[in-house]
mmCIF file of C-alpha atoms in Angstrom:
data_model
loop_
_atom_site.group_PDB
_atom_site.id
_atom_site.type_symbol
_atom_site.label_atom_id
_atom_site.label_comp_id
_atom_site.label_asym_id
_atom_site.label_seq_id
_atom_site.Cartn_x
_atom_site.Cartn_y
_atom_site.Cartn_z
ATOM 1 C CA LEU A 1 0.769 172.689 -218.790
ATOM 2 C CA ALA A 2 2.605 172.953 -215.622
ATOM 3 C CA LYS A 3 0.926 172.106 -212.216
ATOM 4 C CA THR A 4 1.300 174.638 -209.401
ATOM 5 C CA THR A 5 0.673 173.886 -205.778
ATOM 6 C CA GLN A 6 -0.482 177.183 -203.583
ATOM 7 C CA PRO A 7 -1.463 177.131 -199.875
ATOM 8 C CA ILE A 8 -5.283 176.974 -199.353
ATOM 9 C CA SER A 9 -5.398 180.365 -197.083
ATOM 10 C CA MET A 10 -3.499 182.790 -195.282
ATOM 11 C CA ASP A 11 -4.141 184.732 -192.547
ATOM 12 C CA SER A 12 -2.470 188.514 -192.165
ATOM 13 C CA TYR A 13 -2.954 191.830 -190.338
ATOM 14 C CA GLU A 14 -3.417 195.384 -192.033
ATOM 15 C CA GLY A 15 0.079 196.855 -192.747
ATOM 16 C CA GLN A 16 1.959 193.934 -192.822
ATOM 17 C CA GLU A 17 3.992 192.400 -196.021
ATOM 18 C CA VAL A 18 2.202 189.150 -197.113
ATOM 19 C CA ASN A 19 4.350 186.864 -199.286
ATOM 20 C CA ILE A 20 2.190 183.665 -201.004
ATOM 21 C CA THR A 21 4.253 181.227 -202.271
ATOM 22 C CA CYS A 22 3.490 178.876 -205.535
ATOM 23 C CA SER A 23 5.433 175.562 -206.530
ATOM 24 C CA HIS A 24 5.697 174.688 -210.080
ATOM 25 C CA ASN A 25 8.096 171.762 -210.285
ATOM 26 C CA ASN A 26 7.272 170.957 -213.680
ATOM 27 C CA ILE A 27 7.839 174.553 -215.338
ATOM 28 C CA ALA A 28 9.005 174.270 -218.940
ATOM 29 C CA THR A 29 11.534 176.585 -220.716
ATOM 30 C CA ASN A 30 8.721 179.064 -222.526
ATOM 31 C CA ASP A 31 6.339 179.232 -219.244
ATOM 32 C CA TYR A 32 5.541 182.594 -217.989
ATOM 33 C CA ILE A 33 4.292 182.714 -214.309
ATOM 34 C CA THR A 34 0.955 184.923 -213.694
ATOM 35 C CA TRP A 35 -0.671 185.835 -210.794
ATOM 36 C CA TYR A 36 -4.602 187.050 -210.943
ATOM 37 C CA GLN A 37 -6.963 188.322 -207.885
ATOM 38 C CA GLN A 38 -10.309 187.513 -207.250
ATOM 39 C CA PHE A 39 -12.738 189.127 -204.808
ATOM 40 C CA PRO A 40 -16.076 187.509 -204.285
ATOM 41 C CA SER A 41 -18.761 187.584 -207.285
ATOM 42 C CA GLN A 42 -16.320 189.399 -209.395
ATOM 43 C CA GLY A 43 -13.975 188.060 -212.179
ATOM 44 C CA PRO A 44 -10.212 187.522 -211.645
ATOM 45 C CA ARG A 45 -8.125 190.585 -212.370
ATOM 46 C CA PHE A 46 -4.123 190.163 -213.653
ATOM 47 C CA ILE A 47 -1.997 191.505 -210.992
ATOM 48 C CA ILE A 48 1.414 190.781 -212.142
ATOM 49 C CA GLN A 49 3.516 188.193 -214.410
ATOM 50 C CA GLY A 50 7.069 187.301 -214.853
ATOM 51 C CA TYR A 51 9.544 184.921 -216.530
ATOM 52 C CA LYS A 52 12.687 184.884 -214.051
ATOM 53 C CA THR A 53 14.352 187.002 -211.474
ATOM 54 C CA LYS A 54 12.082 190.010 -209.967
ATOM 55 C CA VAL A 55 9.342 192.048 -211.559
ATOM 56 C CA THR A 56 7.681 194.466 -209.466
ATOM 57 C CA ASN A 57 4.508 197.268 -210.526
ATOM 58 C CA GLU A 58 2.480 198.954 -208.507
ATOM 59 C CA VAL A 59 0.440 196.561 -206.762
ATOM 60 C CA ALA A 60 2.882 193.929 -205.998
ATOM 61 C CA SER A 61 6.169 191.978 -206.421
ATOM 62 C CA LEU A 62 6.993 188.712 -208.131
ATOM 63 C CA PHE A 63 10.083 186.925 -206.885
ATOM 64 C CA ILE A 64 11.475 184.068 -209.105
ATOM 65 C CA PRO A 65 14.473 181.933 -208.365
ATOM 66 C CA ALA A 66 16.954 180.856 -210.538
ATOM 67 C CA ASP A 67 15.480 177.345 -210.953
ATOM 68 C CA ARG A 68 12.252 178.878 -211.346
ATOM 69 C CA LYS A 69 10.554 175.814 -209.570
ATOM 70 C CA SER A 70 8.831 178.165 -207.684
ATOM 71 C CA SER A 71 7.381 181.831 -207.313
ATOM 72 C CA THR A 72 6.420 184.288 -204.415
ATOM 73 C CA LEU A 73 3.817 186.980 -204.700
ATOM 74 C CA SER A 74 4.773 189.698 -202.552
ATOM 75 C CA LEU A 75 2.088 192.404 -201.486
ATOM 76 C CA PRO A 76 3.698 195.066 -199.451
ATOM 77 C CA ARG A 77 1.540 196.725 -196.416
ATOM 78 C CA VAL A 78 -1.975 195.239 -197.023
ATOM 79 C CA SER A 79 -5.065 196.479 -196.200
ATOM 80 C CA LEU A 80 -8.612 194.952 -195.706
ATOM 81 C CA SER A 81 -9.437 195.232 -199.326
ATOM 82 C CA ASP A 82 -6.669 193.068 -200.175
ATOM 83 C CA THR A 83 -8.799 190.078 -198.712
ATOM 84 C CA ALA A 84 -9.326 188.067 -201.935
ATOM 85 C CA VAL A 85 -8.221 184.771 -203.464
ATOM 86 C CA TYR A 86 -4.836 184.879 -205.401
ATOM 87 C CA TYR A 87 -4.267 182.326 -208.120
ATOM 88 C CA CYS A 88 -0.623 181.334 -209.406
ATOM 89 C CA LEU A 89 -0.568 180.126 -213.370
ATOM 90 C CA VAL A 90 1.866 178.917 -215.409
ATOM 91 C CA GLY A 91 1.351 178.425 -219.029
ATOM 92 C CA GLU A 92 3.736 178.843 -221.925
ATOM 93 C CA GLU A 93 3.072 181.638 -225.074
ATOM 94 C CA ASN A 94 1.676 179.010 -227.285
ATOM 95 C CA GLN A 95 -1.088 177.234 -225.205
ATOM 96 C CA GLY A 96 -4.030 178.989 -227.059
ATOM 97 C CA GLY A 97 -5.185 181.089 -224.548
ATOM 98 C CA LYS A 98 -5.777 177.920 -221.839
ATOM 99 C CA LEU A 99 -5.697 179.167 -218.587
ATOM 100 C CA ILE A 100 -5.779 176.295 -216.063
ATOM 101 C CA PHE A 101 -6.848 177.616 -212.688
ATOM 102 C CA GLY A 102 -5.999 175.774 -209.089
ATOM 103 C CA GLN A 103 -7.843 176.301 -205.981
ATOM 104 C CA GLY A 104 -5.736 179.305 -205.144
ATOM 105 C CA THR A 105 -4.613 180.847 -201.776
ATOM 106 C CA GLU A 106 -8.008 182.784 -199.867
ATOM 107 C CA LEU A 107 -6.127 185.678 -198.046
ATOM 108 C CA SER A 108 -8.001 187.094 -195.049
ATOM 109 C CA VAL A 109 -6.558 190.422 -194.052
ATOM 110 C CA LYS A 110 -7.662 191.410 -190.518
ATOM 111 C CA PRO A 111 -7.586 194.905 -188.698
ATOM 112 C CA GLU C 1 -14.141 198.985 -214.653
ATOM 113 C CA THR C 2 -12.606 196.301 -216.344
ATOM 114 C CA GLY C 3 -13.493 197.069 -219.811
ATOM 115 C CA VAL C 4 -15.539 193.937 -220.125
ATOM 116 C CA THR C 5 -19.259 194.099 -219.628
ATOM 117 C CA GLN C 6 -21.321 190.957 -218.961
ATOM 118 C CA THR C 7 -25.128 190.937 -218.756
ATOM 119 C CA PRO C 8 -27.101 190.026 -216.848
ATOM 120 C CA ARG C 9 -25.290 189.984 -213.558
ATOM 121 C CA HIS C 10 -27.903 187.648 -212.086
ATOM 122 C CA LEU C 11 -30.440 185.161 -213.909
ATOM 123 C CA VAL C 12 -32.745 182.683 -212.621
ATOM 124 C CA MET C 13 -34.339 180.410 -214.881
ATOM 125 C CA GLY C 14 -36.105 177.070 -215.223
ATOM 126 C CA MET C 15 -34.912 173.825 -216.591
ATOM 127 C CA THR C 16 -36.836 174.332 -219.869
ATOM 128 C CA ASN C 17 -36.132 177.873 -220.457
ATOM 129 C CA LYS C 18 -34.163 179.441 -223.041
ATOM 130 C CA LYS C 19 -31.931 182.471 -222.271
ATOM 131 C CA SER C 20 -28.675 183.888 -223.576
ATOM 132 C CA LEU C 21 -25.618 185.591 -221.556
ATOM 133 C CA LYS C 22 -23.933 188.562 -223.248
ATOM 134 C CA CYS C 23 -20.469 189.488 -223.119
ATOM 135 C CA GLU C 24 -18.971 192.902 -224.853
ATOM 136 C CA GLN C 25 -15.659 194.106 -224.443
ATOM 137 C CA HIS C 26 -14.048 197.448 -225.124
ATOM 138 C CA LEU C 27 -10.597 197.013 -225.235
ATOM 139 C CA GLY C 28 -9.796 196.034 -229.046
ATOM 140 C CA HIS C 29 -9.080 192.451 -228.305
ATOM 141 C CA ASN C 30 -9.404 189.655 -230.713
ATOM 142 C CA ALA C 31 -9.738 186.593 -228.433
ATOM 143 C CA MET C 32 -12.707 186.320 -226.215
ATOM 144 C CA TYR C 33 -13.403 183.455 -223.463
ATOM 145 C CA TRP C 34 -16.265 181.558 -221.537
ATOM 146 C CA TYR C 35 -15.852 180.279 -218.000
ATOM 147 C CA LYS C 36 -17.603 178.318 -215.394
ATOM 148 C CA GLN C 37 -16.975 178.971 -211.687
ATOM 149 C CA SER C 38 -18.873 176.753 -209.183
ATOM 150 C CA ALA C 39 -19.155 176.998 -205.768
ATOM 151 C CA LYS C 40 -15.837 176.637 -204.267
ATOM 152 C CA LYS C 41 -14.298 175.173 -207.360
ATOM 153 C CA PRO C 42 -11.811 176.740 -209.781
ATOM 154 C CA LEU C 43 -12.594 178.409 -212.915
ATOM 155 C CA GLU C 44 -13.255 175.776 -215.789
ATOM 156 C CA LEU C 45 -12.488 176.987 -219.502
ATOM 157 C CA MET C 46 -15.342 176.519 -221.565
ATOM 158 C CA PHE C 47 -15.023 178.193 -225.101
ATOM 159 C CA VAL C 48 -12.146 179.692 -226.605
ATOM 160 C CA TYR C 49 -12.786 182.402 -229.839
ATOM 161 C CA ASN C 50 -9.837 183.781 -231.716
ATOM 162 C CA PHE C 51 -11.008 186.550 -234.845
ATOM 163 C CA LYS C 52 -14.463 185.502 -234.337
ATOM 164 C CA GLU C 53 -13.270 181.148 -234.715
ATOM 165 C CA GLN C 54 -13.672 178.698 -232.109
ATOM 166 C CA THR C 55 -10.600 177.582 -231.036
ATOM 167 C CA GLU C 56 -11.581 175.440 -228.061
ATOM 168 C CA ASN C 57 -14.568 173.476 -226.934
ATOM 169 C CA ASN C 58 -13.512 171.986 -223.347
ATOM 170 C CA SER C 59 -15.896 169.147 -223.555
ATOM 171 C CA VAL C 60 -18.838 171.319 -222.668
ATOM 172 C CA PRO C 61 -22.550 169.676 -223.529
ATOM 173 C CA SER C 62 -24.384 170.835 -226.134
ATOM 174 C CA ARG C 63 -26.980 172.569 -224.022
ATOM 175 C CA PHE C 64 -24.396 175.577 -224.026
ATOM 176 C CA SER C 65 -24.065 177.278 -227.293
ATOM 177 C CA PRO C 66 -21.690 180.163 -227.634
ATOM 178 C CA GLU C 67 -21.997 182.591 -230.375
ATOM 179 C CA CYS C 68 -19.186 185.354 -231.513
ATOM 180 C CA PRO C 69 -20.513 187.308 -234.216
ATOM 181 C CA ASN C 70 -17.448 189.873 -233.711
ATOM 182 C CA SER C 71 -14.401 190.234 -231.987
ATOM 183 C CA SER C 72 -16.466 193.016 -229.210
ATOM 184 C CA HIS C 73 -19.347 190.297 -228.639
ATOM 185 C CA LEU C 74 -19.664 187.089 -227.332
ATOM 186 C CA PHE C 75 -22.870 185.447 -226.541
ATOM 187 C CA LEU C 76 -23.737 181.828 -224.530
ATOM 188 C CA HIS C 77 -26.794 180.841 -225.497
ATOM 189 C CA LEU C 78 -28.636 178.401 -222.816
ATOM 190 C CA HIS C 79 -31.311 175.986 -223.347
ATOM 191 C CA THR C 80 -32.793 172.781 -221.152
ATOM 192 C CA LEU C 81 -29.979 173.238 -218.358
ATOM 193 C CA GLN C 82 -29.645 171.142 -215.242
ATOM 194 C CA PRO C 83 -29.473 172.421 -211.819
ATOM 195 C CA GLU C 84 -25.954 171.336 -211.449
ATOM 196 C CA ASP C 85 -25.369 174.251 -214.329
ATOM 197 C CA SER C 86 -25.985 176.636 -211.557
ATOM 198 C CA ALA C 87 -22.581 178.692 -211.288
ATOM 199 C CA LEU C 88 -20.868 182.057 -211.811
ATOM 200 C CA TYR C 89 -20.372 182.170 -215.596
ATOM 201 C CA LEU C 90 -17.516 184.489 -216.354
ATOM 202 C CA CYS C 91 -16.093 186.078 -219.510
ATOM 203 C CA ALA C 92 -12.884 187.172 -220.446
ATOM 204 C CA SER C 93 -10.839 188.794 -223.358
ATOM 205 C CA SER C 94 -7.168 189.182 -224.313
ATOM 206 C CA ASP C 95 -5.174 190.703 -226.942
ATOM 207 C CA GLY C 96 -4.508 186.870 -228.971
ATOM 208 C CA THR C 97 -4.455 183.492 -227.553
ATOM 209 C CA PHE C 98 -0.661 183.338 -226.762
ATOM 210 C CA GLY C 99 0.006 182.482 -222.930
ATOM 211 C CA ASN C 100 1.678 185.108 -221.399
ATOM 212 C CA GLN C 101 -1.299 187.858 -222.572
ATOM 213 C CA PRO C 102 -3.281 188.710 -219.656
ATOM 214 C CA GLN C 103 -7.082 187.884 -219.941
ATOM 215 C CA HIS C 104 -9.220 190.690 -218.838
ATOM 216 C CA PHE C 105 -12.479 189.234 -217.067
ATOM 217 C CA GLY C 106 -15.744 190.849 -216.652
ATOM 218 C CA ASP C 107 -17.511 190.289 -213.083
ATOM 219 C CA GLY C 108 -19.899 187.592 -214.732
ATOM 220 C CA THR C 109 -23.478 186.203 -214.578
ATOM 221 C CA ARG C 110 -24.837 184.740 -211.422
ATOM 222 C CA LEU C 111 -26.824 181.914 -212.894
ATOM 223 C CA SER C 112 -29.123 179.316 -210.987
ATOM 224 C CA ILE C 113 -31.343 176.623 -212.136
ATOM 225 C CA LEU C 114 -34.546 175.968 -210.782
#
């Protein structure tokens, strides 16, 4: 299972675009990249998943360069309610459901 | 509402007590999981069940005993716990155990051991 590295914390202000980058230098050919969001005293919530290039949904965008050794979660126009911990996970299809969570990035959005 | 319900939300117990945590998913998934999240630490996978069969035990002490009577319900039976077992216990489900299937988490049971 590929190891991921993210910034421990980030600060932002309401209305700004936030980009959180995750490094995964040892990503394997069959690995997907998945991001989860966790609020205090709640379980993580799936945000977005991708394999290559760009993926966009109603919540966020995920940018993956051609070498796939990193990925960037982009949150457009954040609000106070986006204050949470964001986890980047990398894993292959046949890993038996084993998600390995790192420390994540604690995002603090200020007014 | 995530489709995964955990009860109770909070539990305080002594080290000699026996209690059980319950998880129920309404998503039609066939895989269920238990995770432990201690303060300021990443989530740790404890157990994986796929079609009611345990497929992963991540070296969890025997004082934690999981039970999966059907694909919708998952229990974690607790006995003779230690203070270091105080944590948030999270249940999750997914449509199979393939790595690219998103896991849906409940909001956890906050367990405190006296």
